[in-house]
């Protein structure tokens, strides 16, 4: 970056004056900050990583804290039928993280459990460093049960999960103290997993209001069943004295210790991750005032190489101020198309090399990659293969690229993968489908940049925000999606993409049949004809995705909202 840009950033950035000792501790069960550090499972962790990157770019005095998850989430193997096998990820921790000598101690079921931490430092665009601490219980002195506790992200049973939450919340607060962080006065819980940290603060202050002043909570789950909860007797047994009766009375729900309610009770600022999600959360928790800050993605991370070059040439300064991407409107359409073809070639070469599928550089390519789970409806696009074949015959060739893991206990998600494999074989002569195994950040980057259309079909209102469509927008790839989560805010019909299904229904729920028909109709009459026969207007849409959506749905904007609304009030 040149000198002019650097100075421009300093003047422009209102947050730089806050530089100094860390004031905010950001807690997240998963953090995906580097594609080679597999300590994340999906959207929540990537969001945490992107948040930390933008804090570093904006000089926001924050530290991150998470679990080591030494064996990651899992490595996904798929056989020829699409059966998923889960293997531990082999990850050489010391390649990426530095072991620190500081330790802390917590109690789980009355046993002393020692914790240590590993350090990762992320350097922002102006050199500002944000430390991230990965808590680790794999220490000789610990009981063998406890040595396993920071190995598997979202693995094990309820008890294993509660132990992990004790480590993250209580262990996290204690570790920060032991590491010498004395200036922290905001604790941001990214989802309810870290909620037990509030009990450690409560022990310190013995005053609910004082704890509240310091706590910020972001909820991510629009379905009641998705919130972590634990049997109260078991929780008392595991957590011990730190869990006072008076607090249990305040927060218990359906006779369970509910982590979302614990976090809500102790926070002065609570937010959902999109405007719609705020409304849903407000209905779920009427006793609390819930705000919204819509998610974003870290622009420099998710813009592919070809588009990085294009933006560097035309929009210098976009790395530190992604709002400048609005001037993508002035970039020549042919240049955008050329860069898109470069990004598409990287994807098509990747799938052809790996899977020998003979995909074509010029064919209309649809991407669907995310957690394979029922509410996201991975099968909606292929639910009527005959119809899909018909469309391809009428308006032009279609190829489809899928990727995504199903949680080890999610049988429905696993069935979806098998269904995709079955369909892949049965319509292979007219539509090529590939399923890329082991979806992760690296693959996410290649797919979101390389397809022509990003498909997102969550069943409303279950998608809190969603972020993969934002990554696509950063690469000029329009989204075709259900009006849920961020897409309600991001979709301008035919300008930044297209909607699937109605905006609102009486019960505000998605109807598979209606959505499926709308999906096929729009592909056939609007989207694919525009791609093949009206290329100029197609590229105009691509350009609008960058100018209108990437310029807004990025974590720089998001972090500035957290600073103004959540951290410093
Ligand atoms: C962005 C991302 C996600 C989140 O995708 P959604 O479609 O928003 O659910 C999940 N996994 C990976 C690897 C990602 O990069």
PDB file of N, CA, C and O in Angstrom, residues 191 217-224 227 260-261 264 270-292 461 463-465:
ATOM      1  N   UNK A 191     -22.301 -15.902  20.446  1.00  0.00           N
ATOM      2  CA  UNK A 191     -23.173 -17.053  20.710  1.00  0.00           C
ATOM      3  C   UNK A 191     -23.064 -17.456  22.190  1.00  0.00           C
ATOM      4  O   UNK A 191     -22.148 -17.026  22.898  1.00  0.00           O
ATOM      5  N   UNK A 217     -23.696  -9.534  24.080  1.00  0.00           N
ATOM      6  CA  UNK A 217     -24.058 -10.878  23.623  1.00  0.00           C
ATOM      7  C   UNK A 217     -24.639 -10.837  22.210  1.00  0.00           C
ATOM      8  O   UNK A 217     -25.576 -10.089  21.936  1.00  0.00           O
ATOM      9  N   UNK A 218     -24.065 -11.638  21.334  1.00  0.00           N
ATOM     10  CA  UNK A 218     -24.610 -11.783  19.988  1.00  0.00           C
ATOM     11  C   UNK A 218     -25.226 -13.166  19.862  1.00  0.00           C
ATOM     12  O   UNK A 218     -24.530 -14.179  20.037  1.00  0.00           O
ATOM     13  N   UNK A 219     -26.535 -13.208  19.597  1.00  0.00           N
ATOM     14  CA  UNK A 219     -27.194 -14.506  19.430  1.00  0.00           C
ATOM     15  C   UNK A 219     -27.232 -14.842  17.940  1.00  0.00           C
ATOM     16  O   UNK A 219     -27.272 -13.953  17.093  1.00  0.00           O
ATOM     17  N   UNK A 220     -27.180 -16.132  17.627  1.00  0.00           N
ATOM     18  CA  UNK A 220     -27.100 -16.551  16.218  1.00  0.00           C
ATOM     19  C   UNK A 220     -28.160 -17.579  15.858  1.00  0.00           C
ATOM     20  O   UNK A 220     -28.115 -18.129  14.768  1.00  0.00           O
ATOM     21  N   UNK A 221     -29.037 -17.905  16.784  1.00  0.00           N
ATOM     22  CA  UNK A 221     -29.904 -19.065  16.558  1.00  0.00           C
ATOM     23  C   UNK A 221     -31.377 -18.694  16.594  1.00  0.00           C
ATOM     24  O   UNK A 221     -31.903 -18.392  17.655  1.00  0.00           O
ATOM     25  N   UNK A 222     -32.045 -18.691  15.436  1.00  0.00           N
ATOM     26  CA  UNK A 222     -33.444 -18.292  15.420  1.00  0.00           C
ATOM     27  C   UNK A 222     -34.433 -19.409  15.758  1.00  0.00           C
ATOM     28  O   UNK A 222     -35.629 -19.209  15.638  1.00  0.00           O
ATOM     29  N   UNK A 223     -33.943 -20.569  16.171  1.00  0.00           N
ATOM     30  CA  UNK A 223     -34.860 -21.655  16.540  1.00  0.00           C
ATOM     31  C   UNK A 223     -34.638 -22.029  17.996  1.00  0.00           C
ATOM     32  O   UNK A 223     -33.502 -22.237  18.410  1.00  0.00           O
ATOM     33  N   UNK A 224     -35.751 -22.149  18.733  1.00  0.00           N
ATOM     34  CA  UNK A 224     -35.649 -22.403  20.170  1.00  0.00           C
ATOM     35  C   UNK A 224     -34.797 -23.638  20.460  1.00  0.00           C
ATOM     36  O   UNK A 224     -33.960 -23.629  21.353  1.00  0.00           O
ATOM     37  N   UNK A 227     -30.795 -23.648  20.981  1.00  0.00           N
ATOM     38  CA  UNK A 227     -30.050 -23.022  22.072  1.00  0.00           C
ATOM     39  C   UNK A 227     -29.555 -24.066  23.058  1.00  0.00           C
ATOM     40  O   UNK A 227     -30.313 -24.925  23.486  1.00  0.00           O
ATOM     41  N   UNK A 260     -28.336 -19.347  26.460  1.00  0.00           N
ATOM     42  CA  UNK A 260     -28.771 -18.096  25.849  1.00  0.00           C
ATOM     43  C   UNK A 260     -29.369 -17.183  26.921  1.00  0.00           C
ATOM     44  O   UNK A 260     -29.059 -15.998  26.979  1.00  0.00           O
ATOM     45  N   UNK A 261     -30.202 -17.764  27.791  1.00  0.00           N
ATOM     46  CA  UNK A 261     -30.830 -16.935  28.831  1.00  0.00           C
ATOM     47  C   UNK A 261     -29.789 -16.403  29.812  1.00  0.00           C
ATOM     48  O   UNK A 261     -29.915 -15.285  30.301  1.00  0.00           O
ATOM     49  N   UNK A 264     -28.211 -13.539  28.018  1.00  0.00           N
ATOM     50  CA  UNK A 264     -29.159 -12.416  27.927  1.00  0.00           C
ATOM     51  C   UNK A 264     -29.242 -11.688  29.263  1.00  0.00           C
ATOM     52  O   UNK A 264     -29.200 -10.462  29.330  1.00  0.00           O
ATOM     53  N   UNK A 270     -27.470  -6.568  23.450  1.00  0.00           N
ATOM     54  CA  UNK A 270     -27.762  -7.871  22.860  1.00  0.00           C
ATOM     55  C   UNK A 270     -28.140  -7.632  21.413  1.00  0.00           C
ATOM     56  O   UNK A 270     -28.917  -6.713  21.117  1.00  0.00           O
ATOM     57  N   UNK A 271     -27.582  -8.431  20.513  1.00  0.00           N
ATOM     58  CA  UNK A 271     -27.989  -8.244  19.118  1.00  0.00           C
ATOM     59  C   UNK A 271     -28.172  -9.545  18.351  1.00  0.00           C
ATOM     60  O   UNK A 271     -27.555 -10.563  18.660  1.00  0.00           O
ATOM     61  N   UNK A 272     -29.047  -9.469  17.356  1.00  0.00           N
ATOM     62  CA  UNK A 272     -29.166 -10.506  16.352  1.00  0.00           C
ATOM     63  C   UNK A 272     -28.280 -10.112  15.185  1.00  0.00           C
ATOM     64  O   UNK A 272     -27.736  -9.005  15.153  1.00  0.00           O
ATOM     65  N   UNK A 273     -28.144 -11.010  14.183  1.00  0.00           N
ATOM     66  CA  UNK A 273     -27.128 -10.804  13.154  1.00  0.00           C
ATOM     67  C   UNK A 273     -27.695 -10.365  11.798  1.00  0.00           C
ATOM     68  O   UNK A 273     -26.987 -10.376  10.795  1.00  0.00           O
ATOM     69  N   UNK A 274     -28.990 -10.015  11.779  1.00  0.00           N
ATOM     70  CA  UNK A 274     -29.611  -9.380  10.616  1.00  0.00           C
ATOM     71  C   UNK A 274     -30.905  -8.764  11.146  1.00  0.00           C
ATOM     72  O   UNK A 274     -31.348  -9.093  12.250  1.00  0.00           O
ATOM     73  N   UNK A 275     -31.493  -7.884  10.382  1.00  0.00           N
ATOM     74  CA  UNK A 275     -32.684  -7.173  10.889  1.00  0.00           C
ATOM     75  C   UNK A 275     -33.830  -8.138  11.179  1.00  0.00           C
ATOM     76  O   UNK A 275     -34.490  -8.079  12.208  1.00  0.00           O
ATOM     77  N   UNK A 276     -34.048  -9.084  10.259  1.00  0.00           N
ATOM     78  CA  UNK A 276     -35.096 -10.067  10.463  1.00  0.00           C
ATOM     79  C   UNK A 276     -34.807 -10.931  11.692  1.00  0.00           C
ATOM     80  O   UNK A 276     -35.694 -11.232  12.494  1.00  0.00           O
ATOM     81  N   UNK A 277     -33.556 -11.310  11.843  1.00  0.00           N
ATOM     82  CA  UNK A 277     -33.168 -12.160  12.960  1.00  0.00           C
ATOM     83  C   UNK A 277     -33.382 -11.455  14.297  1.00  0.00           C
ATOM     84  O   UNK A 277     -33.738 -12.062  15.302  1.00  0.00           O
ATOM     85  N   UNK A 278     -33.182 -10.142  14.306  1.00  0.00           N
ATOM     86  CA  UNK A 278     -33.474  -9.365  15.513  1.00  0.00           C
ATOM     87  C   UNK A 278     -34.962  -9.508  15.879  1.00  0.00           C
ATOM     88  O   UNK A 278     -35.315  -9.725  17.032  1.00  0.00           O
ATOM     89  N   UNK A 279     -35.834  -9.391  14.865  1.00  0.00           N
ATOM     90  CA  UNK A 279     -37.274  -9.497  15.151  1.00  0.00           C
ATOM     91  C   UNK A 279     -37.634 -10.865  15.712  1.00  0.00           C
ATOM     92  O   UNK A 279     -38.385 -10.992  16.674  1.00  0.00           O
ATOM     93  N   UNK A 280     -37.088 -11.910  15.075  1.00  0.00           N
ATOM     94  CA  UNK A 280     -37.375 -13.273  15.532  1.00  0.00           C
ATOM     95  C   UNK A 280     -36.859 -13.465  16.958  1.00  0.00           C
ATOM     96  O   UNK A 280     -37.537 -14.028  17.816  1.00  0.00           O
ATOM     97  N   UNK A 281     -35.652 -12.978  17.216  1.00  0.00           N
ATOM     98  CA  UNK A 281     -35.072 -13.132  18.552  1.00  0.00           C
ATOM     99  C   UNK A 281     -35.885 -12.352  19.579  1.00  0.00           C
ATOM    100  O   UNK A 281     -36.078 -12.804  20.710  1.00  0.00           O
ATOM    101  N   UNK A 282     -36.361 -11.180  19.182  1.00  0.00           N
ATOM    102  CA  UNK A 282     -37.160 -10.365  20.095  1.00  0.00           C
ATOM    103  C   UNK A 282     -38.452 -11.098  20.474  1.00  0.00           C
ATOM    104  O   UNK A 282     -38.875 -11.069  21.626  1.00  0.00           O
ATOM    105  N   UNK A 283     -39.044 -11.808  19.499  1.00  0.00           N
ATOM    106  CA  UNK A 283     -40.245 -12.592  19.804  1.00  0.00           C
ATOM    107  C   UNK A 283     -39.924 -13.765  20.726  1.00  0.00           C
ATOM    108  O   UNK A 283     -40.704 -14.111  21.614  1.00  0.00           O
ATOM    109  N   UNK A 284     -38.749 -14.359  20.527  1.00  0.00           N
ATOM    110  CA  UNK A 284     -38.373 -15.511  21.355  1.00  0.00           C
ATOM    111  C   UNK A 284     -38.072 -15.096  22.786  1.00  0.00           C
ATOM    112  O   UNK A 284     -38.318 -15.840  23.726  1.00  0.00           O
ATOM    113  N   UNK A 285     -37.506 -13.887  22.940  1.00  0.00           N
ATOM    114  CA  UNK A 285     -37.094 -13.419  24.276  1.00  0.00           C
ATOM    115  C   UNK A 285     -37.688 -12.048  24.556  1.00  0.00           C
ATOM    116  O   UNK A 285     -36.969 -11.043  24.579  1.00  0.00           O
ATOM    117  N   UNK A 286     -39.010 -12.004  24.789  1.00  0.00           N
ATOM    118  CA  UNK A 286     -39.694 -10.712  24.905  1.00  0.00           C
ATOM    119  C   UNK A 286     -39.211  -9.867  26.090  1.00  0.00           C
ATOM    120  O   UNK A 286     -39.367  -8.654  26.073  1.00  0.00           O
ATOM    121  N   UNK A 287     -38.615 -10.465  27.068  1.00  0.00           N
ATOM    122  CA  UNK A 287     -38.199  -9.703  28.242  1.00  0.00           C
ATOM    123  C   UNK A 287     -36.932  -8.870  28.032  1.00  0.00           C
ATOM    124  O   UNK A 287     -36.527  -8.133  28.919  1.00  0.00           O
ATOM    125  N   UNK A 288     -36.279  -9.019  26.898  1.00  0.00           N
ATOM    126  CA  UNK A 288     -35.002  -8.338  26.691  1.00  0.00           C
ATOM    127  C   UNK A 288     -35.083  -7.440  25.467  1.00  0.00           C
ATOM    128  O   UNK A 288     -35.852  -7.697  24.549  1.00  0.00           O
ATOM    129  N   UNK A 289     -34.286  -6.392  25.492  1.00  0.00           N
ATOM    130  CA  UNK A 289     -34.260  -5.513  24.328  1.00  0.00           C
ATOM    131  C   UNK A 289     -33.139  -5.974  23.395  1.00  0.00           C
ATOM    132  O   UNK A 289     -31.971  -6.017  23.787  1.00  0.00           O
ATOM    133  N   UNK A 290     -33.525  -6.340  22.190  1.00  0.00           N
ATOM    134  CA  UNK A 290     -32.549  -6.924  21.265  1.00  0.00           C
ATOM    135  C   UNK A 290     -32.367  -6.023  20.046  1.00  0.00           C
ATOM    136  O   UNK A 290     -33.344  -5.569  19.450  1.00  0.00           O
ATOM    137  N   UNK A 291     -31.129  -5.736  19.705  1.00  0.00           N
ATOM    138  CA  UNK A 291     -30.800  -4.863  18.573  1.00  0.00           C
ATOM    139  C   UNK A 291     -30.325  -5.720  17.404  1.00  0.00           C
ATOM    140  O   UNK A 291     -30.226  -6.938  17.519  1.00  0.00           O
ATOM    141  N   UNK A 292     -29.991  -5.051  16.297  1.00  0.00           N
ATOM    142  CA  UNK A 292     -29.426  -5.849  15.203  1.00  0.00           C
ATOM    143  C   UNK A 292     -28.181  -5.199  14.630  1.00  0.00           C
ATOM    144  O   UNK A 292     -28.085  -3.977  14.524  1.00  0.00           O
ATOM    145  N   UNK A 461     -38.089 -19.075   9.043  1.00  0.00           N
ATOM    146  CA  UNK A 461     -37.114 -17.984   9.269  1.00  0.00           C
ATOM    147  C   UNK A 461     -35.848 -18.499   9.935  1.00  0.00           C
ATOM    148  O   UNK A 461     -35.364 -17.907  10.878  1.00  0.00           O
ATOM    149  N   UNK A 463     -32.634 -19.018   8.900  1.00  0.00           N
ATOM    150  CA  UNK A 463     -31.280 -18.551   8.613  1.00  0.00           C
ATOM    151  C   UNK A 463     -31.070 -17.226   9.335  1.00  0.00           C
ATOM    152  O   UNK A 463     -31.646 -16.212   8.960  1.00  0.00           O
ATOM    153  N   UNK A 464     -30.250 -17.245  10.383  1.00  0.00           N
ATOM    154  CA  UNK A 464     -30.045 -16.017  11.157  1.00  0.00           C
ATOM    155  C   UNK A 464     -29.511 -14.919  10.242  1.00  0.00           C
ATOM    156  O   UNK A 464     -30.073 -13.832  10.154  1.00  0.00           O
ATOM    157  N   UNK A 465     -28.427 -15.195   9.548  1.00  0.00           N
ATOM    158  CA  UNK A 465     -27.913 -14.229   8.572  1.00  0.00           C
ATOM    159  C   UNK A 465     -27.489 -14.959   7.304  1.00  0.00           C
ATOM    160  O   UNK A 465     -28.068 -14.808   6.245  1.00  0.00           O
TER     161      UNK A 465
END
